[in-house]
PDB file of C-alpha atoms in Angstrom:
ATOM      1  CA  SER P  22      -0.555  -0.441  -0.139  1.00 40.00           C
ATOM      2  CA  TYR P  23       0.916   3.445  -0.094  1.00 38.00           C
ATOM      3  CA  PRO P  24      -0.177   6.495   1.123  1.00 42.00           C
ATOM      4  CA  GLY P  25      -3.542   7.109  -1.133  1.00 44.00           C
ATOM      5  CA  ALA P  26      -3.888   4.217  -2.135  1.00 47.00           C
ATOM      6  CA  GLU P  27      -6.851   2.727  -2.860  1.00 49.00           C
ATOM      7  CA  GLU P  28      -8.129   0.275  -0.723  1.00 49.00           C
ATOM      8  CA  ILE P  29      -8.765  -3.597  -0.678  1.00 52.00           C
ATOM      9  CA  CYS P  30     -11.404  -4.838   0.576  1.00 56.00           C
ATOM     10  CA  THR P  31     -10.557  -8.847   1.762  1.00 54.00           C
ATOM     11  CA  SER P  32     -10.638 -10.430   4.573  1.00 55.00           C
ATOM     12  CA  GLY P  33      -8.898 -13.734   5.909  1.00 60.00           C
ATOM     13  CA  CYS P  34      -5.132 -14.337   5.989  1.00 66.00           C
ATOM     14  CA  SER P  35      -5.078 -11.941   3.097  1.00 56.00           C
ATOM     15  CA  ALA P  36      -6.223  -9.163   5.400  1.00 55.00           C
ATOM     16  CA  GLU P  37      -4.317  -5.932   5.416  1.00 51.00           C
ATOM     17  CA  GLY P  38      -6.382  -4.318   7.935  1.00 49.00           C
ATOM     18  CA  VAL P  39      -7.246  -1.399   5.667  1.00 53.00           C
ATOM     19  CA  ASP P  40     -11.293  -2.164   4.860  1.00 55.00           C
ATOM     20  CA  ASN P  41     -11.381  -5.828   5.286  1.00 56.00           C
ATOM     21  CA  ASP P  42     -15.458  -5.779   6.792  1.00 57.00           C
ATOM     22  CA  CYS P  43     -16.019  -3.934   3.525  1.00 59.00           C
ATOM     23  CA  ASP P  44     -17.881  -1.222   4.473  1.00 59.00           C
ATOM     24  CA  GLY P  45     -16.020   1.708   2.826  1.00 54.00           C
ATOM     25  CA  THR P  46     -14.135   3.262   5.524  1.00 55.00           C
ATOM     26  CA  ALA P  47     -10.870   2.339   7.443  1.00 50.00           C
ATOM     27  CA  ASP P  48     -11.442  -0.718   9.816  1.00 56.00           C
ATOM     28  CA  GLU P  49     -11.050   0.535  13.400  1.00 55.00           C
ATOM     29  CA  GLY P  50      -8.966  -1.355  16.244  1.00 50.00           C
ATOM     30  CA  ARG P  51      -7.167  -3.498  13.281  1.00 56.00           C
ATOM     31  CA  GLY P  52      -3.371  -2.500  13.366  1.00 73.00           C
ATOM     32  CA  LEU P  53      -0.681  -4.083  11.614  1.00 86.00           C
ATOM     33  CA  VAL P  54      -1.932  -7.502  10.361  1.00 86.00           C
ATOM     34  CA  HIS P  55       0.764 -10.569  10.969  1.00 91.00           C
ATOM     35  CA  SER P  56       0.382 -14.145   9.503  1.00 91.00           C
ATOM     36  CA  GLY P  57       2.710 -16.818   8.034  1.00 93.00           C
ATOM     37  CA  VAL P  58       6.556 -17.449   8.570  1.00 96.00           C
ATOM     38  CA  ILE P  59       8.680 -14.969  10.102  1.00 97.00           C
ATOM     39  CA  SER P  60      11.900 -15.857   8.946  1.00 97.00           C
ATOM     40  CA  ALA P  61      14.413 -12.698   9.615  1.00 98.00           C
ATOM     41  CA  ASP P  62      14.090 -10.849  12.543  1.00 98.00           C
ATOM     42  CA  GLU P  63      11.215  -8.574  13.582  1.00 97.00           C
ATOM     43  CA  THR P  64       9.992  -6.090  16.036  1.00 97.00           C
ATOM     44  CA  TRP P  65       6.288  -5.644  17.383  1.00 97.00           C
ATOM     45  CA  ASP P  66       6.224  -2.317  18.692  1.00 96.00           C
ATOM     46  CA  ALA P  67       3.670   0.218  20.822  1.00 95.00           C
ATOM     47  CA  THR P  68       2.962   2.368  18.512  1.00 92.00           C
ATOM     48  CA  THR P  69       0.323   0.495  16.936  1.00 90.00           C
ATOM     49  CA  ASP P  70      -1.698  -2.763  17.846  1.00 89.00           C
ATOM     50  CA  HIS P  71      -1.031  -6.001  16.179  1.00 91.00           C
ATOM     51  CA  TYR P  72      -3.304  -8.093  14.947  1.00 89.00           C
ATOM     52  CA  VAL P  73      -2.670 -12.165  13.786  1.00 92.00           C
ATOM     53  CA  ALA P  74      -5.178 -13.479  11.256  1.00 89.00           C
ATOM     54  CA  CYS P  75      -3.576 -16.459  10.871  1.00 91.00           C
ATOM     55  CA  ASP P  76      -1.201 -18.406  12.309  1.00 95.00           C
ATOM     56  CA  VAL P  77       2.125 -17.169  12.844  1.00 97.00           C
ATOM     57  CA  TRP P  78       5.492 -19.682  12.708  1.00 98.00           C
ATOM     58  CA  VAL P  79       9.117 -18.066  14.296  1.00 98.00           C
ATOM     59  CA  HIS P  80      11.232 -20.517  12.842  1.00 98.00           C
ATOM     60  CA  ASP P  81      14.274 -20.620  10.174  1.00 97.00           C
ATOM     61  CA  THR P  82      17.695 -21.966   9.710  1.00 97.00           C
ATOM     62  CA  SER P  83      18.665 -18.373  10.142  1.00 97.00           C
ATOM     63  CA  GLY P  84      17.458 -18.030  13.447  1.00 97.00           C
ATOM     64  CA  PRO P  85      14.576 -15.099  13.626  1.00 98.00           C
ATOM     65  CA  VAL P  86      14.253 -13.879  16.586  1.00 98.00           C
ATOM     66  CA  LEU P  87      10.575 -12.183  16.900  1.00 98.00           C
ATOM     67  CA  THR P  88      10.941  -8.756  20.215  1.00 98.00           C
ATOM     68  CA  ILE P  89       7.663  -7.573  21.086  1.00 98.00           C
ATOM     69  CA  GLU P  90       8.502  -4.695  22.435  1.00 98.00           C
ATOM     70  CA  ASP P  91       6.717  -2.973  26.290  1.00 98.00           C
ATOM     71  CA  GLY P  92       3.322  -1.842  26.011  1.00 98.00           C
ATOM     72  CA  ALA P  93       2.630  -3.700  22.466  1.00 97.00           C
ATOM     73  CA  VAL P  94      -0.969  -5.568  22.756  1.00 96.00           C
ATOM     74  CA  VAL P  95      -1.599  -8.137  20.082  1.00 95.00           C
ATOM     75  CA  TYR P  96      -4.954  -9.153  18.986  1.00 93.00           C
ATOM     76  CA  PHE P  97      -6.218 -12.531  17.963  1.00 93.00           C
ATOM     77  CA  ALA P  98      -8.525 -14.042  15.056  1.00 90.00           C
ATOM     78  CA  ASP P  99     -10.588 -16.875  16.475  1.00 91.00           C
ATOM     79  CA  GLY P 100      -8.301 -20.184  16.917  1.00 94.00           C
ATOM     80  CA  THR P 101      -4.523 -18.850  15.665  1.00 95.00           C
ATOM     81  CA  GLY P 102      -1.740 -17.780  17.421  1.00 97.00           C
ATOM     82  CA  ILE P 103       2.326 -17.869  17.734  1.00 98.00           C
ATOM     83  CA  TYR P 104       4.239 -20.999  17.312  1.00 98.00           C
ATOM     84  CA  VAL P 105       8.015 -20.100  18.140  1.00 98.00           C
ATOM     85  CA  GLY P 106      11.395 -22.970  16.851  1.00 98.00           C
ATOM     86  CA  PHE P 107       8.677 -25.897  15.601  1.00 97.00           C
ATOM     87  CA  SER P 108      10.791 -27.021  12.644  1.00 95.00           C
ATOM     88  CA  ALA P 109      13.997 -24.269  12.702  1.00 97.00           C
ATOM     89  CA  ALA P 110      15.771 -21.546  15.326  1.00 98.00           C
ATOM     90  CA  GLY P 111      13.440 -19.469  16.642  1.00 98.00           C
ATOM     91  CA  ASP P 112      12.606 -16.953  19.493  1.00 98.00           C
ATOM     92  CA  VAL P 113      10.382 -14.670  20.863  1.00 98.00           C
ATOM     93  CA  ASP P 114      11.657 -11.660  23.032  1.00 98.00           C
ATOM     94  CA  VAL P 115       8.480 -10.782  25.319  1.00 98.00           C
ATOM     95  CA  GLN P 116       9.901  -7.375  26.329  1.00 97.00           C
ATOM     96  CA  GLY P 117       6.682  -6.427  28.642  1.00 97.00           C
ATOM     97  CA  THR P 118       8.795  -4.490  31.642  1.00 95.00           C
ATOM     98  CA  SER P 119       7.293  -1.201  32.623  1.00 96.00           C
ATOM     99  CA  ALA P 120       3.658  -0.815  30.461  1.00 96.00           C
ATOM    100  CA  GLY P 121       3.559  -4.808  29.997  1.00 97.00           C
ATOM    101  CA  VAL P 122       2.244  -6.586  26.473  1.00 98.00           C
ATOM    102  CA  ARG P 123      -0.824  -7.753  26.535  1.00 98.00           C
ATOM    103  CA  PHE P 124      -2.528 -10.829  24.312  1.00 98.00           C
ATOM    104  CA  GLU P 125      -5.995 -11.009  23.628  1.00 96.00           C
ATOM    105  CA  PRO P 126      -8.900 -12.118  21.166  1.00 93.00           C
ATOM    106  CA  ALA P 127      -9.871  -9.697  18.733  1.00 88.00           C
ATOM    107  CA  PRO P 128     -13.021  -7.945  18.818  1.00 84.00           C
ATOM    108  CA  THR P 129     -14.862 -10.027  16.506  1.00 81.00           C
ATOM    109  CA  ALA P 130     -13.236 -13.430  18.491  1.00 87.00           C
ATOM    110  CA  THR P 131     -14.017 -15.598  20.904  1.00 88.00           C
ATOM    111  CA  THR P 132     -10.695 -17.426  21.569  1.00 91.00           C
ATOM    112  CA  PHE P 133      -7.556 -17.919  20.466  1.00 96.00           C
ATOM    113  CA  ASP P 134      -4.788 -20.392  20.971  1.00 97.00           C
ATOM    114  CA  GLY P 135      -1.857 -18.446  22.548  1.00 97.00           C
ATOM    115  CA  LEU P 136       1.944 -18.809  22.385  1.00 98.00           C
ATOM    116  CA  HIS P 137       3.473 -22.470  21.698  1.00 98.00           C
ATOM    117  CA  LEU P 138       7.255 -22.967  22.260  1.00 98.00           C
ATOM    118  CA  PHE P 139       9.073 -26.180  20.784  1.00 97.00           C
ATOM    119  CA  TYR P 140      12.131 -27.502  20.810  1.00 95.00           C
ATOM    120  CA  TYR P 141      14.375 -24.549  19.081  1.00 97.00           C
ATOM    121  CA  ALA P 142      12.626 -22.194  20.716  1.00 97.00           C
ATOM    122  CA  THR P 143      15.636 -22.498  24.325  1.00 90.00           C
ATOM    123  CA  GLY P 144      17.004 -18.811  23.918  1.00 94.00           C
ATOM    124  CA  SER P 145      13.116 -17.467  24.762  1.00 97.00           C
ATOM    125  CA  VAL P 146      12.371 -15.006  27.215  1.00 97.00           C
ATOM    126  CA  ILE P 147       8.989 -14.055  28.480  1.00 97.00           C
ATOM    127  CA  GLU P 148       8.523 -11.042  30.492  1.00 97.00           C
ATOM    128  CA  GLY P 149       5.909  -8.487  31.509  1.00 97.00           C
ATOM    129  CA  LEU P 150       2.955 -11.191  29.053  1.00 98.00           C
ATOM    130  CA  THR P 151      -0.780 -11.142  30.185  1.00 98.00           C
ATOM    131  CA  ILE P 152      -1.929 -13.152  28.226  1.00 98.00           C
ATOM    132  CA  ASP P 153      -6.574 -12.967  28.484  1.00 97.00           C
ATOM    133  CA  GLY P 154      -7.767 -16.085  27.473  1.00 97.00           C
ATOM    134  CA  GLY P 155      -5.869 -18.949  24.957  1.00 97.00           C
ATOM    135  CA  GLY P 156      -5.680 -22.554  25.805  1.00 96.00           C
ATOM    136  CA  TYR P 157      -8.334 -23.076  22.145  1.00 93.00           C
ATOM    137  CA  ASN P 158      -5.790 -25.407  20.345  1.00 92.00           C
ATOM    138  CA  SER P 159      -6.662 -29.302  21.396  1.00 92.00           C
ATOM    139  CA  SER P 160      -2.907 -30.323  20.086  1.00 93.00           C
ATOM    140  CA  TYR P 161      -1.526 -27.731  21.971  1.00 94.00           C
ATOM    141  CA  PRO P 162      -4.011 -26.871  25.253  1.00 95.00           C
ATOM    142  CA  ALA P 163      -2.638 -24.113  26.919  1.00 97.00           C
ATOM    143  CA  ALA P 164      -2.243 -20.292  27.115  1.00 97.00           C
ATOM    144  CA  ILE P 165       1.291 -21.141  26.688  1.00 97.00           C
ATOM    145  CA  TYR P 166       2.557 -24.441  25.663  1.00 97.00           C
ATOM    146  CA  ILE P 167       6.558 -25.665  26.294  1.00 95.00           C
ATOM    147  CA  SER P 168       7.628 -28.287  24.333  1.00 94.00           C
ATOM    148  CA  GLN P 169      11.436 -29.215  24.791  1.00 91.00           C
ATOM    149  CA  ALA P 170      12.474 -25.601  25.083  1.00 91.00           C
ATOM    150  CA  ASP P 171      14.318 -24.536  28.245  1.00 87.00           C
ATOM    151  CA  VAL P 172      12.481 -20.831  27.984  1.00 92.00           C
ATOM    152  CA  GLU P 173      12.562 -18.361  30.756  1.00 92.00           C
ATOM    153  CA  ILE P 174       8.971 -17.085  31.919  1.00 94.00           C
ATOM    154  CA  THR P 175       8.793 -14.155  34.487  1.00 94.00           C
ATOM    155  CA  ASP P 176       6.371 -11.381  35.975  1.00 95.00           C
ATOM    156  CA  SER P 177       3.510 -12.594  33.593  1.00 95.00           C
ATOM    157  CA  THR P 178      -0.275 -13.458  34.175  1.00 95.00           C
ATOM    158  CA  LEU P 179      -2.322 -15.789  31.974  1.00 96.00           C
ATOM    159  CA  ASP P 180      -5.929 -15.583  32.797  1.00 96.00           C
ATOM    160  CA  GLY P 181      -8.843 -17.649  31.516  1.00 96.00           C
ATOM    161  CA  SER P 182      -7.514 -20.464  29.103  1.00 96.00           C
ATOM    162  CA  ASP P 183     -10.236 -22.808  27.844  1.00 96.00           C
ATOM    163  CA  ARG P 184      -7.508 -25.562  28.566  1.00 96.00           C
ATOM    164  CA  HIS P 185      -4.320 -25.676  30.931  1.00 95.00           C
ATOM    165  CA  GLY P 186      -3.160 -22.008  31.863  1.00 95.00           C
ATOM    166  CA  MET P 187       0.748 -23.658  31.333  1.00 95.00           C
ATOM    167  CA  TYR P 188       1.120 -26.903  29.733  1.00 95.00           C
ATOM    168  CA  ILE P 189       5.235 -28.451  29.927  1.00 93.00           C
ATOM    169  CA  TYR P 190       6.629 -31.108  28.476  1.00 92.00           C
ATOM    170  CA  ASN P 191       9.961 -32.553  28.556  1.00 89.00           C
ATOM    171  CA  ALA P 192      11.270 -29.226  29.089  1.00 87.00           C
ATOM    172  CA  GLU P 193      13.351 -27.087  31.422  1.00 82.00           C
ATOM    173  CA  PRO P 194      12.078 -23.114  32.365  1.00 88.00           C
ATOM    174  CA  LEU P 195      12.451 -20.896  34.644  1.00 89.00           C
ATOM    175  CA  ILE P 196       9.191 -19.697  35.925  1.00 91.00           C
ATOM    176  CA  THR P 197       9.046 -16.835  38.302  1.00 91.00           C
ATOM    177  CA  GLY P 198       6.351 -14.128  39.798  1.00 91.00           C
ATOM    178  CA  THR P 199       3.643 -15.363  37.766  1.00 92.00           C
ATOM    179  CA  THR P 200       0.196 -15.741  37.799  1.00 93.00           C
ATOM    180  CA  ILE P 201      -2.142 -18.338  36.205  1.00 94.00           C
ATOM    181  CA  GLN P 202      -5.697 -18.269  37.631  1.00 93.00           C
ATOM    182  CA  ASN P 203      -9.372 -18.647  35.616  1.00 95.00           C
ATOM    183  CA  ALA P 204      -7.717 -22.071  33.717  1.00 94.00           C
ATOM    184  CA  ALA P 205     -10.729 -23.992  32.833  1.00 95.00           C
ATOM    185  CA  SER P 206      -8.461 -27.076  33.622  1.00 94.00           C
ATOM    186  CA  ASN P 207      -4.981 -27.212  35.262  1.00 92.00           C
ATOM    187  CA  GLY P 208      -2.908 -23.781  35.830  1.00 92.00           C
ATOM    188  CA  ILE P 209      -0.038 -25.992  34.866  1.00 91.00           C
ATOM    189  CA  TYR P 210       0.063 -29.278  33.388  1.00 92.00           C
ATOM    190  CA  CYS P 211       2.999 -32.083  33.601  1.00 89.00           C
ATOM    191  CA  ALA P 212       2.538 -33.858  30.798  1.00 86.00           C
ATOM    192  CA  SER P 213       6.076 -35.845  32.014  1.00 73.00           C
ATOM    193  CA  THR P 214       6.470 -37.292  34.983  1.00 58.00           C
ATOM    194  CA  SER P 215       9.417 -35.152  36.291  1.00 54.00           C
ATOM    195  CA  CYS P 216       8.459 -31.952  34.847  1.00 67.00           C
ATOM    196  CA  LEU P 217       8.348 -30.054  38.521  1.00 55.00           C
ATOM    197  CA  ASP P 218      11.530 -31.763  39.850  1.00 48.00           C
ATOM    198  CA  SER P 219      14.090 -29.241  40.605  1.00 40.00           C
ATOM    199  CA  THR P 220      16.346 -31.162  37.810  1.00 48.00           C
ATOM    200  CA  GLU P 221      13.972 -29.966  35.237  1.00 51.00           C
ATOM    201  CA  ALA P 222      11.736 -26.741  36.490  1.00 56.00           C
ATOM    202  CA  SER P 223      12.012 -24.078  38.740  1.00 62.00           C
ATOM    203  CA  PHE P 224       9.006 -22.139  40.337  1.00 68.00           C
ATOM    204  CA  ILE P 225      10.033 -19.294  42.227  1.00 68.00           C
ATOM    205  CA  ASP P 226       6.871 -16.952  43.722  1.00 67.00           C
ATOM    206  CA  ASN P 227       4.441 -17.396  41.563  1.00 65.00           C
ATOM    207  CA  THR P 228       0.782 -17.489  41.759  1.00 71.00           C
ATOM    208  CA  ILE P 229      -1.667 -20.592  40.833  1.00 70.00           C
TER     209      ILE P 229
END
């Protein structure tokens, strides 16, 4: 697009966030639209809202990092999520150090998947993230799903997941100062018997 360009009326994963409801005026509350694979470093800042129209995958042989800056708000369409380090290197750096970072359903959505961290996401750091909902995906049933990824989660809040607040599988996360509440199932679900051993995961000053 460019200044003065005609609005494109579209929907779905190709949505560009300008006039997707086709009413002849620019949409409100959509911000930047994201979907598909992130294969190079990318930053989502707080100068505009962000809208996940279809699943976002952060992975590539180059090891991209998705940085989400303090104050950013990310809205999700129904059934969408962010998947990090699934089949190649990739990390997410959530920098909610002051104002925080928020994940929540878009105004027209009722539920979404959340944040999913896999084997190649071992350098990921999440600080000051609030997830309002999430947990929709039955294959990865939590607002934050961690599979074989030694990630750090600090001063975050998971509220009202459709399933588990957090799901941990064969991982050694460091989770500090985090609140998990109002999940439909468990606050934390351990899919491996050792996930709460001191050699596997560290839980410090959390509320569940």
